[in-house]
Amino acid sequence: MKQNKKRQRIRLAILIVSLLLFPITMNYLSPYVILYGASQGIINGSFIIFALLFISSLAFGRMWCSWICPAGALGEVCRLANDKPIKYKWLDSLKWVIWFVWLGTIAFFAASAGGYKIVDFFLLTESGISVDAPMKYIIYLIVVGIFMGLALLLGRRAGCHSICWMAPFMILGRKVRNIFAWPAFRLKADQDLCINCKKCSMNCPMSLDVNRMVTEGQMENPECILCAQCADVCPKDVIHLVFQSGK
Ligand code: SF4
Ligand code: SF4
Ligand code: SF4
């Protein structure tokens, strides 16, 4: 029997540190600053970070979501108050609608500005710290409030499913990786060992039916953030987080 609690403790500790740093990092993940940058023809910090998220997902899938993202950390904290799995599958589609509208607006602004001409990583963040003025503190509270409100109202990491503007970059990167079957982090399962206890499904922070994924031999899921919680609670050591090629 394997109960890898240490890996999960380290993961959650890193997420909490990231959450504490969110007042510093917020603008580098901002969906607004990239829009403003596009309107001025400036490649800003969040533009670069989103591009890096796409590139990193070719090997790491959505591990950013499970190990680093401060908004993901908020979702994990809210599980202490509401740990109900998400039932509404349409929420996963909602973020794509938001993402296409947002991306289209960025493209329109950039085109209207005559294209990108300058790179300024610290655009609207001249001090390097995102929350350095009262107005920015209000914006910070609104962002935190939205992610916490959704998670408390709807359940586990609801904001990740419904409104996240970063997730589509990583989902697309993962799809590209799968097409080429490049070596990458992914889940593997030995379905013959499964005793259908459903602990994996009960513990999945993304509310996935992991037991079903195991029994159907289909461990790839665009909403899986590769947190390995399913692997670490499985009493029969059925699931493993591995780095290998495949689909
Ligand atoms: S889905 Fe979005 S908000 Fe959630 S952890 Fe991933 S990047 Fe962060
Ligand atoms: S926790 Fe392990 S044994 Fe239980 S259902 Fe999931 S994969 Fe099967
Ligand atoms: S399927 Fe497993 S690795 Fe993927 S999000 Fe759920 S618990 Fe984490």
Tab-separated table of C-alpha atoms and ligand atoms in Angstrom:
chain	number	residue	atom	x	y	z
A	1	MET	CA	0.000	0.000	0.000
A	2	LYS	CA	1.349	3.408	-0.915
A	3	GLN	CA	0.178	6.633	0.702
A	4	ASN	CA	2.496	9.308	-0.645
A	5	LYS	CA	1.454	12.119	1.661
A	6	LYS	CA	4.838	13.838	1.465
A	7	ARG	CA	4.460	14.733	-2.216
A	8	GLN	CA	1.057	16.263	-1.550
A	9	ARG	CA	2.316	18.186	1.473
A	10	ILE	CA	5.168	19.678	-0.572
A	11	ARG	CA	2.768	20.537	-3.397
A	12	LEU	CA	0.347	22.309	-1.070
A	13	ALA	CA	3.198	24.137	0.690
A	14	ILE	CA	4.429	25.507	-2.660
A	15	LEU	CA	0.893	26.576	-3.539
A	16	ILE	CA	0.523	28.441	-0.251
A	17	VAL	CA	3.824	30.280	-0.832
A	18	SER	CA	2.603	31.188	-4.330
A	19	LEU	CA	-0.659	32.472	-2.852
A	20	LEU	CA	1.250	34.649	-0.378
A	21	LEU	CA	3.270	36.056	-3.282
A	22	PHE	CA	0.157	36.805	-5.347
A	23	PRO	CA	0.165	40.534	-4.437
A	24	ILE	CA	3.562	40.643	-6.161
A	25	THR	CA	2.805	38.366	-9.118
A	26	MET	CA	-0.798	39.275	-9.978
A	27	ASN	CA	-0.028	41.555	-12.948
A	28	TYR	CA	2.233	38.953	-14.563
A	29	LEU	CA	-0.836	36.690	-14.817
A	30	SER	CA	-3.297	39.432	-15.594
A	31	PRO	CA	-5.843	39.098	-18.421
A	32	TYR	CA	-6.249	42.904	-18.341
A	33	VAL	CA	-2.617	44.061	-18.590
A	34	ILE	CA	-2.110	41.987	-21.752
A	35	LEU	CA	-5.150	43.741	-23.253
A	36	TYR	CA	-3.761	47.147	-22.336
A	37	GLY	CA	-0.377	46.118	-23.733
A	38	ALA	CA	-1.986	45.052	-27.017
A	39	SER	CA	-3.724	48.428	-27.324
A	40	GLN	CA	-0.295	50.109	-26.993
A	41	GLY	CA	1.615	47.601	-29.151
A	42	ILE	CA	3.551	46.373	-26.098
A	43	ILE	CA	4.375	42.771	-25.227
A	44	ASN	CA	3.971	42.721	-21.445
A	45	GLY	CA	4.766	40.279	-18.637
A	46	SER	CA	1.539	38.280	-18.798
A	47	PHE	CA	1.941	37.891	-22.585
A	48	ILE	CA	5.342	36.286	-21.948
A	49	ILE	CA	4.089	34.162	-19.030
A	50	PHE	CA	1.109	32.837	-21.043
A	51	ALA	CA	3.455	31.923	-23.891
A	52	LEU	CA	5.698	30.119	-21.383
A	53	LEU	CA	2.683	28.268	-19.960
A	54	PHE	CA	1.884	26.978	-23.461
A	55	ILE	CA	5.494	25.893	-24.019
A	56	SER	CA	5.817	24.286	-20.571
A	57	SER	CA	2.604	22.313	-21.084
A	58	LEU	CA	4.286	20.438	-23.936
A	59	ALA	CA	6.249	18.565	-21.248
A	60	PHE	CA	4.536	19.353	-17.948
A	61	GLY	CA	0.880	19.391	-18.971
A	62	ARG	CA	-1.054	21.437	-16.439
A	63	MET	CA	1.373	20.979	-13.557
A	64	TRP	CA	1.465	24.769	-13.242
A	65	CYS	CA	-2.150	24.450	-12.015
A	66	SER	CA	-1.396	21.839	-9.386
A	67	TRP	CA	1.969	23.106	-8.152
A	68	ILE	CA	2.314	26.871	-8.670
A	69	CYS	CA	-0.775	28.849	-9.672
A	70	PRO	CA	-1.945	31.222	-6.894
A	71	ALA	CA	-5.550	31.062	-8.148
A	72	GLY	CA	-5.310	27.272	-7.938
A	73	ALA	CA	-4.062	27.723	-4.380
A	74	LEU	CA	-7.176	29.738	-3.597
A	75	GLY	CA	-9.235	26.836	-4.913
A	76	GLU	CA	-7.379	24.420	-2.651
A	77	VAL	CA	-7.866	26.672	0.397
A	78	CYS	CA	-11.605	26.902	-0.320
A	79	ARG	CA	-11.846	23.110	-0.283
A	80	LEU	CA	-11.645	23.418	3.499
A	81	ALA	CA	-15.060	25.106	3.417
A	82	ASN	CA	-16.684	23.508	0.355
A	83	ASP	CA	-15.185	20.301	-1.006
A	84	LYS	CA	-18.129	19.324	-3.184
A	85	PRO	CA	-17.070	17.962	-6.581
A	86	ILE	CA	-18.106	20.079	-9.552
A	87	LYS	CA	-21.153	18.548	-11.229
A	88	TYR	CA	-21.727	21.039	-14.031
A	89	LYS	CA	-19.654	19.880	-16.999
A	90	TRP	CA	-20.751	22.911	-19.061
A	91	LEU	CA	-18.482	25.047	-16.871
A	92	ASP	CA	-15.512	23.524	-18.704
A	93	SER	CA	-16.881	24.942	-21.972
A	94	LEU	CA	-17.560	28.371	-20.497
A	95	LYS	CA	-13.863	29.157	-20.112
A	96	TRP	CA	-13.333	28.488	-23.818
A	97	VAL	CA	-16.041	31.017	-24.743
A	98	ILE	CA	-14.374	33.580	-22.460
A	99	TRP	CA	-10.942	32.694	-23.821
A	100	PHE	CA	-11.874	33.086	-27.519
A	101	VAL	CA	-13.585	36.438	-26.909
A	102	TRP	CA	-10.613	37.643	-24.846
A	103	LEU	CA	-8.009	36.413	-27.343
A	104	GLY	CA	-9.974	37.945	-30.221
A	105	THR	CA	-10.042	41.276	-28.374
A	106	ILE	CA	-6.272	41.117	-27.803
A	107	ALA	CA	-5.721	40.427	-31.515
A	108	PHE	CA	-8.041	43.296	-32.466
A	109	PHE	CA	-6.303	45.755	-30.126
A	110	ALA	CA	-2.862	44.661	-31.329
A	111	ALA	CA	-3.900	45.030	-34.973
A	112	SER	CA	-5.432	48.468	-34.258
A	113	ALA	CA	-2.140	49.538	-32.646
A	114	GLY	CA	-0.236	48.501	-35.784
A	115	GLY	CA	1.175	45.322	-34.212
A	116	TYR	CA	3.562	44.731	-31.355
A	117	LYS	CA	6.606	47.008	-31.373
A	118	ILE	CA	7.989	47.009	-27.817
A	119	VAL	CA	8.610	44.498	-25.019
A	120	ASP	CA	8.004	45.777	-21.490
A	121	PHE	CA	7.799	42.972	-18.940
A	122	PHE	CA	6.941	45.463	-16.183
A	123	LEU	CA	4.122	47.262	-17.993
A	124	LEU	CA	1.771	48.812	-15.358
A	125	THR	CA	4.045	47.195	-12.754
A	126	GLU	CA	6.922	49.666	-12.707
A	127	SER	CA	7.895	48.877	-9.091
A	128	GLY	CA	7.962	45.147	-9.910
A	129	ILE	CA	5.199	44.608	-7.341
A	130	SER	CA	1.646	44.277	-8.645
A	131	VAL	CA	-0.199	45.598	-5.602
A	132	ASP	CA	1.605	48.853	-4.830
A	133	ALA	CA	-1.309	51.298	-4.737
A	134	PRO	CA	-4.788	51.379	-3.138
A	135	MET	CA	-6.590	50.933	-6.474
A	136	LYS	CA	-4.493	47.862	-7.278
A	137	TYR	CA	-5.293	46.473	-3.853
A	138	ILE	CA	-9.002	46.735	-4.709
A	139	ILE	CA	-8.386	44.894	-7.995
A	140	TYR	CA	-6.471	42.214	-6.077
A	141	LEU	CA	-9.390	41.762	-3.674
A	142	ILE	CA	-11.839	41.508	-6.583
A	143	VAL	CA	-9.745	38.789	-8.291
A	144	VAL	CA	-9.361	36.847	-5.040
A	145	GLY	CA	-13.057	37.336	-4.288
A	146	ILE	CA	-14.158	35.984	-7.682
A	147	PHE	CA	-12.071	32.790	-7.406
A	148	MET	CA	-13.017	32.240	-3.754
A	149	GLY	CA	-16.683	33.026	-4.377
A	150	LEU	CA	-16.945	30.532	-7.235
A	151	ALA	CA	-15.186	27.791	-5.239
A	152	LEU	CA	-17.284	28.399	-2.125
A	153	LEU	CA	-20.509	28.544	-4.111
A	154	LEU	CA	-20.034	25.798	-6.691
A	155	GLY	CA	-17.316	23.532	-5.278
A	156	ARG	CA	-13.794	22.338	-5.929
A	157	ARG	CA	-11.698	24.741	-8.021
A	158	ALA	CA	-14.820	26.083	-9.753
A	159	GLY	CA	-12.880	29.064	-11.123
A	160	CYS	CA	-10.393	26.721	-12.798
A	161	HIS	CA	-13.232	25.031	-14.671
A	162	SER	CA	-15.277	28.066	-15.577
A	163	ILE	CA	-13.390	31.333	-16.013
A	164	CYS	CA	-9.670	30.623	-16.205
A	165	TRP	CA	-7.989	32.387	-19.111
A	166	MET	CA	-4.715	30.481	-18.609
A	167	ALA	CA	-5.974	26.895	-18.723
A	168	PRO	CA	-6.759	26.871	-22.486
A	169	PHE	CA	-3.099	27.653	-23.300
A	170	MET	CA	-2.021	24.550	-21.392
A	171	ILE	CA	-4.831	22.353	-22.705
A	172	LEU	CA	-3.859	23.274	-26.266
A	173	GLY	CA	-0.181	22.609	-25.526
A	174	ARG	CA	-1.088	19.225	-24.177
A	175	LYS	CA	-3.126	18.428	-27.279
A	176	VAL	CA	-0.143	19.312	-29.479
A	177	ARG	CA	2.073	17.087	-27.327
A	178	ASN	CA	-0.397	14.224	-27.653
A	179	ILE	CA	-0.549	14.533	-31.427
A	180	PHE	CA	3.206	14.082	-31.620
A	181	ALA	CA	3.301	11.635	-28.654
A	182	TRP	CA	6.285	13.525	-27.221
A	183	PRO	CA	7.773	12.423	-23.890
A	184	ALA	CA	5.982	14.295	-21.109
A	185	PHE	CA	4.495	13.948	-17.660
A	186	ARG	CA	1.297	11.918	-17.775
A	187	LEU	CA	-0.743	9.455	-15.716
A	188	LYS	CA	-0.424	5.713	-16.220
A	189	ALA	CA	-2.653	3.118	-14.582
A	190	ASP	CA	-2.696	-0.642	-14.217
A	191	GLN	CA	-6.424	-1.263	-14.373
A	192	ASP	CA	-6.101	-4.936	-13.398
A	193	LEU	CA	-5.056	-3.902	-9.883
A	194	CYS	CA	-8.033	-1.596	-9.322
A	195	ILE	CA	-10.537	-2.641	-6.653
A	196	ASN	CA	-12.995	0.165	-7.533
A	197	CYS	CA	-12.808	1.769	-4.109
A	198	LYS	CA	-13.211	5.190	-5.817
A	199	LYS	CA	-10.810	6.957	-3.461
A	200	CYS	CA	-9.114	8.464	-6.513
A	201	SER	CA	-12.359	10.027	-7.759
A	202	MET	CA	-13.338	11.258	-4.305
A	203	ASN	CA	-10.011	13.071	-3.892
A	204	CYS	CA	-9.505	14.529	-7.370
A	205	PRO	CA	-9.333	18.340	-7.045
A	206	MET	CA	-10.673	18.676	-10.592
A	207	SER	CA	-13.701	16.470	-9.828
A	208	LEU	CA	-12.767	13.892	-12.452
A	209	ASP	CA	-14.175	10.358	-12.420
A	210	VAL	CA	-10.691	8.897	-12.087
A	211	ASN	CA	-11.992	5.409	-11.295
A	212	ARG	CA	-13.745	5.421	-14.663
A	213	MET	CA	-10.629	6.731	-16.406
A	214	VAL	CA	-8.722	3.783	-14.910
A	215	THR	CA	-11.278	1.119	-15.808
A	216	GLU	CA	-11.606	2.501	-19.349
A	217	GLY	CA	-7.826	2.725	-19.742
A	218	GLN	CA	-8.073	6.414	-20.686
A	219	MET	CA	-5.938	8.447	-18.295
A	220	GLU	CA	-5.633	11.508	-20.549
A	221	ASN	CA	-8.126	14.225	-19.667
A	222	PRO	CA	-7.779	17.920	-20.562
A	223	GLU	CA	-8.982	18.929	-17.095
A	224	CYS	CA	-6.388	16.775	-15.297
A	225	ILE	CA	-3.796	19.004	-13.644
A	226	LEU	CA	-1.350	16.166	-12.878
A	227	CYS	CA	-1.447	16.783	-9.129
A	228	ALA	CA	-1.012	13.016	-8.562
A	229	GLN	CA	-3.449	13.077	-5.677
A	230	CYS	CA	-5.276	10.116	-7.214
A	231	ALA	CA	-1.987	8.200	-7.302
A	232	ASP	CA	-1.136	9.126	-3.746
A	233	VAL	CA	-4.426	8.028	-2.199
A	234	CYS	CA	-4.784	4.805	-4.183
A	235	PRO	CA	-4.488	1.850	-1.774
A	236	LYS	CA	-3.423	-0.521	-4.569
A	237	ASP	CA	-0.748	1.601	-6.221
A	238	VAL	CA	-2.724	1.530	-9.468
A	239	ILE	CA	-1.949	5.034	-10.728
A	240	HIS	CA	1.478	6.564	-11.404
A	241	LEU	CA	2.720	9.934	-12.532
A	242	VAL	CA	5.346	9.128	-15.148
A	243	PHE	CA	7.487	10.927	-17.693
A	244	GLN	CA	7.251	9.062	-20.966
A	245	SER	CA	6.023	9.269	-24.533
A	246	GLY	CA	2.540	8.243	-25.547
A	247	LYS	CA	-0.929	9.716	-26.138
B	1	SF4	S1	-7.001	26.415	-14.158
B	1	SF4	FE1	-6.308	28.548	-14.178
B	1	SF4	S2	-6.757	29.373	-12.172
B	1	SF4	FE2	-6.883	27.141	-12.038
B	1	SF4	S3	-4.871	26.533	-11.385
B	1	SF4	FE3	-4.857	26.423	-13.610
B	1	SF4	S4	-4.102	28.401	-14.308
B	1	SF4	FE4	-4.652	28.625	-12.149
B	2	SF4	S1	-8.109	4.499	-5.698
B	2	SF4	FE1	-6.971	2.959	-6.824
B	2	SF4	S2	-8.018	1.059	-6.374
B	2	SF4	FE2	-9.404	2.694	-5.740
B	2	SF4	S3	-10.713	3.025	-7.546
B	2	SF4	FE3	-8.991	4.424	-7.721
B	2	SF4	S4	-7.496	3.347	-8.959
B	2	SF4	FE4	-8.939	1.821	-8.229
B	3	SF4	S1	-6.925	12.761	-12.272
B	3	SF4	FE1	-5.409	12.566	-10.625
B	3	SF4	S2	-3.670	13.815	-11.290
B	3	SF4	FE2	-5.448	14.419	-12.528
B	3	SF4	S3	-6.338	16.135	-11.449
B	3	SF4	FE3	-7.415	14.315	-10.722
B	3	SF4	S4	-6.283	13.666	-8.903
B	3	SF4	FE4	-4.970	15.122	-10.009
